[in-house]
Amino acid sequence: MKSKASAPGKVILFGEHFVVYGVKAILCSINKRVTVTAEKINERKISINSKIGNIVLDPGKSISEINSPLKPFYYLANKVIKNQNTGIQINIDSEIPLGAGLGSSSACCVAGAAAIFRLFGEISKEEILKHAIEAEKTIFENTSGADCTVCTYGGIMEYDKKQGFKKIENEPNFHLVIVNSNIKHSTESMVSKVKQFEIENEEEFTKLCDQESKLVKDVLELLKENNTSKIGEKINQNQEYLEIIGISNNELRKMIKMGQKSSFGAKITGSGGGGCIFAITNKSNLDKTLKEFKNKNYDCFSVKIDFKGLNTF
Ligand code: PMV
């Protein structure tokens, strides 16, 4: 018997970094997915296959022994077969670029938890999310859980550290053009960089957090009106705050400037220092924006909000 599940990637529309300090963020899932297939096998092994590598391991190993980006899958499989006399084979197929801040690892954890646990019976989305967050912690211990949450439930949501998530019920119809700088970055080191900024500029940082909170509040209203052009202005404003806290660089600024010219607004998404930016468009300026980046040989594509979240087959 095979069990299959897919989960979407994500974009942080507003509030990255400030969310770490308690400010509300807005995230959405995107129509690029990871699909995971799990199957019981006779041999008592955990076998994981993907485009980034293959591993075959005995169950029962400690996670600290495993030096592979595929370890969240091992963690999930190992947990589920602890008291079962079976092995598991897992296959991963992803449309989401790796390590670019687009939620590839969260989508892997969510689709992985669903495919693996469903081999042994029914399980609720809430339980799947819990296992997925545990699995993600094998890679980034301090994850807020926001990414796995949006990958599970899909759509667009507000998220804050204390109150968790709240889905935004209306369905915005904007398109996002995602542009990948292909500059490697680490969430952990960018979060430390912002921490340093906060320590050295306490007053300014508090003011920025207040400004970001106000901006997010305004955006929640604009989303109700589906006002893409005004939301674009807020995106540009958010980018200015990200510039001040030091997570941008010349290459990202160049990309953002191009995006801001042809679309309604553009900013970094995620931790910055590299990774991706996005530009917000509607049908009137989508092709033009995409073409500008393609003409300059940027790695870019367009996405829409995914409203399905986790899907199981
Ligand atoms: O890992 P990324 O690039 O999707 O960004 C993480 C978002 C931060 O706000 C920088 C950190 C966090 O835990 O929320």
Short mmCIF file of C-alpha atoms and ligand atoms in Angstrom, two decimals:
data_model
loop_
_atom_site.label_atom_id
_atom_site.label_comp_id
_atom_site.label_asym_id
_atom_site.label_seq_id
_atom_site.Cartn_x
_atom_site.Cartn_y
_atom_site.Cartn_z
CA MET A 1 0.00 0.00 0.00
CA LYS A 2 1.20 3.50 -0.87
CA SER A 3 0.28 6.72 0.87
CA LYS A 4 0.72 10.03 -0.88
CA ALA A 5 0.45 13.65 0.28
CA SER A 6 1.36 17.07 -1.05
CA ALA A 7 1.82 20.43 0.66
CA PRO A 8 2.44 23.95 -0.69
CA GLY A 9 5.36 26.28 -0.16
CA LYS A 10 4.90 29.74 1.31
CA VAL A 11 5.75 33.41 1.09
CA ILE A 12 5.96 35.84 4.01
CA LEU A 13 4.08 38.87 2.67
CA PHE A 14 4.66 41.13 5.69
CA GLY A 15 6.45 41.04 9.02
CA GLU A 16 9.46 38.72 8.75
CA HIS A 17 11.99 39.35 11.52
CA PHE A 18 9.61 41.68 13.38
CA VAL A 19 7.48 38.57 14.05
CA VAL A 20 10.34 37.25 16.19
CA TYR A 21 9.77 40.27 18.48
CA GLY A 22 6.02 39.72 18.76
CA VAL A 23 4.73 41.73 15.78
CA LYS A 24 1.98 40.17 13.66
CA ALA A 25 3.05 38.79 10.25
CA ILE A 26 1.01 37.93 7.14
CA LEU A 27 1.86 34.76 5.22
CA CYS A 28 0.33 32.87 2.33
CA SER A 29 0.86 29.47 0.79
CA ILE A 30 1.74 29.33 -2.91
CA ASN A 31 0.85 27.03 -5.78
CA LYS A 32 4.21 25.23 -5.84
CA ARG A 33 4.17 21.90 -4.03
CA VAL A 34 6.15 19.09 -2.53
CA THR A 35 4.69 15.60 -3.05
CA VAL A 36 5.76 12.76 -0.78
CA THR A 37 4.97 9.07 -1.33
CA ALA A 38 5.48 6.57 1.48
CA GLU A 39 5.31 2.80 1.26
CA LYS A 40 5.85 -0.06 3.72
CA ILE A 41 8.71 -2.37 2.75
CA ASN A 42 9.60 -5.83 4.10
CA GLU A 43 13.20 -5.04 4.93
CA ARG A 44 13.42 -3.11 8.23
CA LYS A 45 15.14 -0.03 6.76
CA ILE A 46 14.26 3.62 6.25
CA SER A 47 14.97 4.50 2.64
CA ILE A 48 14.57 8.09 1.44
CA ASN A 49 14.90 9.13 -2.21
CA SER A 50 14.89 12.65 -3.63
CA LYS A 51 16.60 14.76 -6.27
CA ILE A 52 19.02 16.08 -3.63
CA GLY A 53 20.18 12.62 -2.57
CA ASN A 54 19.26 9.17 -1.30
CA ILE A 55 19.78 7.62 2.12
CA VAL A 56 19.12 4.11 3.44
CA LEU A 57 19.44 3.74 7.20
CA ASP A 58 18.54 1.33 9.99
CA PRO A 59 15.80 2.57 12.28
CA GLY A 60 16.60 3.50 15.90
CA LYS A 61 19.40 5.99 15.25
CA SER A 62 19.65 9.22 17.18
CA ILE A 63 18.89 12.31 15.05
CA SER A 64 22.22 13.91 15.99
CA GLU A 65 23.98 11.05 14.14
CA ILE A 66 22.31 11.96 10.86
CA ASN A 67 24.02 14.50 8.71
CA SER A 68 21.59 14.94 5.86
CA PRO A 69 19.01 17.56 4.84
CA LEU A 70 16.62 14.59 4.61
CA LYS A 71 16.71 13.99 8.37
CA PRO A 72 13.16 15.29 9.07
CA PHE A 73 11.88 12.35 7.00
CA TYR A 74 14.05 9.93 8.95
CA TYR A 75 12.73 11.44 12.19
CA LEU A 76 9.10 10.92 11.12
CA ALA A 77 9.60 7.39 9.75
CA ASN A 78 11.62 6.31 12.75
CA LYS A 79 8.92 7.56 15.09
CA VAL A 80 6.13 5.76 13.29
CA ILE A 81 7.79 2.35 12.92
CA LYS A 82 9.17 2.21 16.45
CA ASN A 83 6.77 -0.56 17.45
CA GLN A 84 6.07 -1.95 13.98
CA ASN A 85 7.82 -4.78 12.22
CA THR A 86 8.24 -2.98 8.91
CA GLY A 87 10.52 -0.69 6.93
CA ILE A 88 9.51 2.43 5.01
CA GLN A 89 10.43 3.78 1.63
CA ILE A 90 9.88 7.49 1.01
CA ASN A 91 10.01 9.35 -2.32
CA ILE A 92 10.06 13.13 -2.52
CA ASP A 93 9.20 15.22 -5.53
CA SER A 94 9.41 19.01 -5.20
CA GLU A 95 8.54 22.04 -7.32
CA ILE A 96 9.83 24.44 -4.63
CA PRO A 97 13.40 25.77 -4.89
CA LEU A 98 15.52 24.67 -1.93
CA GLY A 99 16.86 27.00 0.74
CA ALA A 100 15.29 30.08 -0.81
CA GLY A 101 12.86 31.00 1.97
CA LEU A 102 9.88 29.58 0.05
CA GLY A 103 8.97 26.99 2.66
CA SER A 104 10.47 23.95 0.94
CA SER A 105 11.49 22.32 4.22
CA SER A 106 8.15 23.07 5.92
CA ALA A 107 6.22 21.68 2.96
CA CYS A 108 8.45 18.57 3.11
CA CYS A 109 7.73 18.14 6.83
CA VAL A 110 3.97 18.56 6.39
CA ALA A 111 3.62 16.32 3.32
CA GLY A 112 6.11 13.86 4.89
CA ALA A 113 4.22 13.63 8.18
CA ALA A 114 0.91 13.12 6.35
CA ALA A 115 2.19 10.46 3.91
CA ILE A 116 4.15 8.54 6.57
CA PHE A 117 1.59 8.55 9.39
CA ARG A 118 -1.34 7.78 7.08
CA LEU A 119 0.34 4.44 6.22
CA PHE A 120 -0.77 3.35 9.69
CA GLY A 121 -4.27 4.83 9.93
CA GLU A 122 -6.30 8.01 9.88
CA ILE A 123 -4.80 11.14 11.47
CA SER A 124 -6.12 14.69 11.84
CA LYS A 125 -4.54 17.80 10.27
CA GLU A 126 -3.80 19.10 13.78
CA GLU A 127 -1.80 15.94 14.59
CA ILE A 128 0.00 16.06 11.25
CA LEU A 129 0.99 19.68 11.94
CA LYS A 130 2.31 18.74 15.37
CA HIS A 131 4.52 15.98 13.92
CA ALA A 132 5.63 18.29 11.07
CA ILE A 133 6.78 21.02 13.47
CA GLU A 134 8.71 18.44 15.53
CA ALA A 135 10.36 17.21 12.31
CA GLU A 136 11.23 20.77 11.24
CA LYS A 137 12.90 21.35 14.60
CA THR A 138 15.52 18.74 13.61
CA ILE A 139 16.74 21.38 11.13
CA PHE A 140 15.91 24.74 12.76
CA GLU A 141 15.26 24.37 16.45
CA ASN A 142 13.80 27.81 16.96
CA THR A 143 11.16 27.65 14.27
CA SER A 144 8.06 29.65 15.17
CA GLY A 145 5.89 27.01 13.48
CA ALA A 146 4.32 29.64 11.21
CA ASP A 147 5.63 28.05 8.01
CA CYS A 148 4.35 24.53 8.78
CA THR A 149 1.00 26.03 9.81
CA VAL A 150 0.44 27.86 6.52
CA CYS A 151 1.65 24.81 4.53
CA THR A 152 -0.93 22.66 6.35
CA TYR A 153 -3.99 24.88 6.22
CA GLY A 154 -3.18 26.84 3.03
CA GLY A 155 -4.53 30.26 2.06
CA ILE A 156 -3.50 33.54 3.63
CA MET A 157 -3.19 34.08 7.36
CA GLU A 158 -2.05 36.43 10.08
CA TYR A 159 0.36 34.95 12.57
CA ASP A 160 1.77 36.09 15.83
CA LYS A 161 3.97 34.30 18.31
CA LYS A 162 1.56 34.52 21.21
CA GLN A 163 -1.83 33.98 19.61
CA GLY A 164 -0.82 31.70 16.76
CA PHE A 165 -2.58 31.92 13.41
CA LYS A 166 -5.85 33.28 12.15
CA LYS A 167 -6.97 32.62 8.59
CA ILE A 168 -7.86 35.63 6.46
CA GLU A 169 -11.18 34.63 4.98
CA ASN A 170 -11.43 36.65 1.76
CA GLU A 171 -9.47 35.29 -1.20
CA PRO A 172 -7.15 37.91 -2.72
CA ASN A 173 -6.63 37.56 -6.46
CA PHE A 174 -3.13 38.98 -6.84
CA HIS A 175 -0.22 37.22 -8.52
CA LEU A 176 3.27 37.25 -7.09
CA VAL A 177 6.39 37.24 -9.21
CA ILE A 178 9.10 35.45 -7.24
CA VAL A 179 12.72 36.17 -8.12
CA ASN A 180 15.47 34.02 -6.65
CA SER A 181 18.83 35.75 -6.06
CA ASN A 182 20.40 32.28 -5.82
CA ILE A 183 22.54 33.75 -3.04
CA LYS A 184 22.73 31.22 -0.20
CA HIS A 185 21.61 32.52 3.17
CA SER A 186 21.02 31.19 6.63
CA THR A 187 17.89 32.09 8.58
CA GLU A 188 19.77 31.59 11.83
CA SER A 189 22.56 34.05 11.01
CA MET A 190 20.14 36.67 9.64
CA VAL A 191 18.03 36.41 12.81
CA SER A 192 21.24 36.95 14.87
CA LYS A 193 22.15 39.94 12.72
CA VAL A 194 18.79 41.57 13.47
CA LYS A 195 19.23 40.75 17.16
CA GLN A 196 22.52 42.65 17.08
CA PHE A 197 20.77 45.61 15.42
CA GLU A 198 18.10 45.52 18.12
CA ILE A 199 20.71 45.53 20.91
CA GLU A 200 22.61 48.44 19.38
CA ASN A 201 19.54 50.51 18.38
CA GLU A 202 16.96 49.74 21.02
CA GLU A 203 14.84 52.85 20.65
CA GLU A 204 14.85 52.84 16.87
CA PHE A 205 13.98 49.16 16.79
CA THR A 206 11.00 49.60 19.12
CA LYS A 207 9.76 52.38 16.84
CA LEU A 208 10.18 50.14 13.79
CA CYS A 209 8.18 47.36 15.48
CA ASP A 210 5.37 49.85 16.14
CA GLN A 211 5.47 51.05 12.55
CA GLU A 212 5.40 47.46 11.26
CA SER A 213 2.42 46.64 13.51
CA LYS A 214 0.53 49.65 12.18
CA LEU A 215 1.40 48.67 8.60
CA VAL A 216 0.14 45.10 9.09
CA LYS A 217 -3.08 46.44 10.61
CA ASP A 218 -3.63 48.66 7.55
CA VAL A 219 -2.90 45.77 5.20
CA LEU A 220 -5.53 43.59 6.90
CA GLU A 221 -8.09 46.26 5.97
CA LEU A 222 -6.76 46.62 2.41
CA LEU A 223 -7.00 42.84 1.96
CA LYS A 224 -10.72 43.03 2.70
CA GLU A 225 -11.04 45.53 -0.17
CA ASN A 226 -8.77 43.48 -2.45
CA ASN A 227 -6.85 46.69 -3.13
CA THR A 228 -3.70 45.28 -4.76
CA SER A 229 -2.22 48.62 -5.74
CA LYS A 230 -2.46 50.03 -2.18
CA ILE A 231 -1.12 46.73 -0.76
CA GLY A 232 1.83 47.22 -3.13
CA GLU A 233 2.59 50.58 -1.49
CA LYS A 234 2.64 48.88 1.90
CA ILE A 235 5.01 46.22 0.54
CA ASN A 236 7.44 48.97 -0.50
CA GLN A 237 7.09 50.53 2.94
CA ASN A 238 7.83 47.18 4.61
CA GLN A 239 10.94 46.86 2.43
CA GLU A 240 12.21 50.18 3.80
CA TYR A 241 12.00 48.79 7.33
CA LEU A 242 13.87 45.65 6.22
CA GLU A 243 16.60 47.86 4.71
CA ILE A 244 17.00 49.67 8.03
CA ILE A 245 17.44 46.46 10.04
CA GLY A 246 20.19 45.39 7.64
CA ILE A 247 18.92 42.25 5.92
CA SER A 248 19.20 43.60 2.37
CA ASN A 249 22.20 43.88 0.05
CA ASN A 250 23.10 45.37 -3.33
CA GLU A 251 21.88 42.45 -5.41
CA LEU A 252 18.54 42.24 -3.57
CA ARG A 253 18.14 46.04 -3.83
CA LYS A 254 18.73 45.88 -7.59
CA MET A 255 16.06 43.17 -7.95
CA ILE A 256 13.60 45.04 -5.73
CA LYS A 257 14.06 48.28 -7.69
CA MET A 258 13.26 46.44 -10.94
CA GLY A 259 10.20 44.84 -9.36
CA GLN A 260 8.94 48.10 -7.90
CA LYS A 261 9.14 49.77 -11.33
CA SER A 262 6.95 47.29 -13.19
CA SER A 263 4.63 45.98 -10.44
CA PHE A 264 2.66 47.50 -7.54
CA GLY A 265 5.40 46.79 -5.01
CA ALA A 266 8.32 44.50 -4.20
CA LYS A 267 10.22 43.32 -1.15
CA ILE A 268 12.37 40.58 0.31
CA THR A 269 10.48 37.54 1.56
CA GLY A 270 11.89 35.61 4.51
CA SER A 271 15.15 36.14 6.31
CA GLY A 272 17.02 38.06 3.57
CA GLY A 273 20.75 38.28 2.91
CA GLY A 274 19.95 36.19 -0.19
CA GLY A 275 17.02 33.98 -1.08
CA CYS A 276 14.03 35.52 -2.83
CA ILE A 277 12.19 38.76 -3.37
CA PHE A 278 8.66 39.03 -4.68
CA ALA A 279 6.72 41.63 -6.66
CA ILE A 280 2.95 41.93 -6.35
CA THR A 281 0.95 42.19 -9.57
CA ASN A 282 -2.46 41.59 -11.05
CA LYS A 283 -3.33 40.52 -14.58
CA SER A 284 -2.56 44.03 -15.91
CA ASN A 285 1.15 43.98 -15.04
CA LEU A 286 2.02 40.31 -14.44
CA ASP A 287 3.47 39.56 -17.89
CA LYS A 288 5.40 42.83 -18.02
CA THR A 289 6.97 42.24 -14.60
CA LEU A 290 7.91 38.65 -15.37
CA LYS A 291 9.38 39.68 -18.74
CA GLU A 292 11.58 42.39 -17.17
CA PHE A 293 13.23 39.79 -14.95
CA LYS A 294 13.42 37.08 -17.62
CA ASN A 295 15.08 39.50 -20.05
CA LYS A 296 17.84 40.04 -17.50
CA ASN A 297 18.18 36.26 -17.01
CA TYR A 298 16.84 36.20 -13.47
CA ASP A 299 15.57 32.94 -12.03
CA CYS A 300 11.89 33.91 -11.71
CA PHE A 301 8.36 32.56 -11.90
CA SER A 302 4.85 33.63 -10.97
CA VAL A 303 2.66 32.11 -8.26
CA LYS A 304 -0.84 32.53 -6.91
CA ILE A 305 -2.11 31.88 -3.42
CA ASP A 306 -2.87 28.19 -2.81
CA PHE A 307 -6.13 27.77 -0.92
CA LYS A 308 -5.96 24.01 -0.49
CA GLY A 309 -3.05 23.46 1.89
CA LEU A 310 -2.21 19.86 2.67
CA ASN A 311 -3.69 17.37 0.23
CA THR A 312 -3.73 13.60 0.82
CA PHE A 313 -4.37 10.88 -1.74
O1 PMV B 1 13.47 30.96 6.85
P1 PMV B 1 12.81 32.05 6.08
O2 PMV B 1 13.72 32.68 5.08
O3 PMV B 1 11.48 31.67 5.51
O4 PMV B 1 12.48 33.26 7.11
C1 PMV B 1 12.16 33.07 8.42
C2 PMV B 1 11.40 34.25 8.94
C3 PMV B 1 12.01 34.97 10.12
O5 PMV B 1 11.05 35.93 10.54
C4 PMV B 1 13.27 35.71 9.69
C5 PMV B 1 12.36 34.04 11.29
C6 PMV B 1 11.18 33.40 11.98
O6 PMV B 1 11.40 32.39 12.69
O7 PMV B 1 10.04 33.88 11.87
#
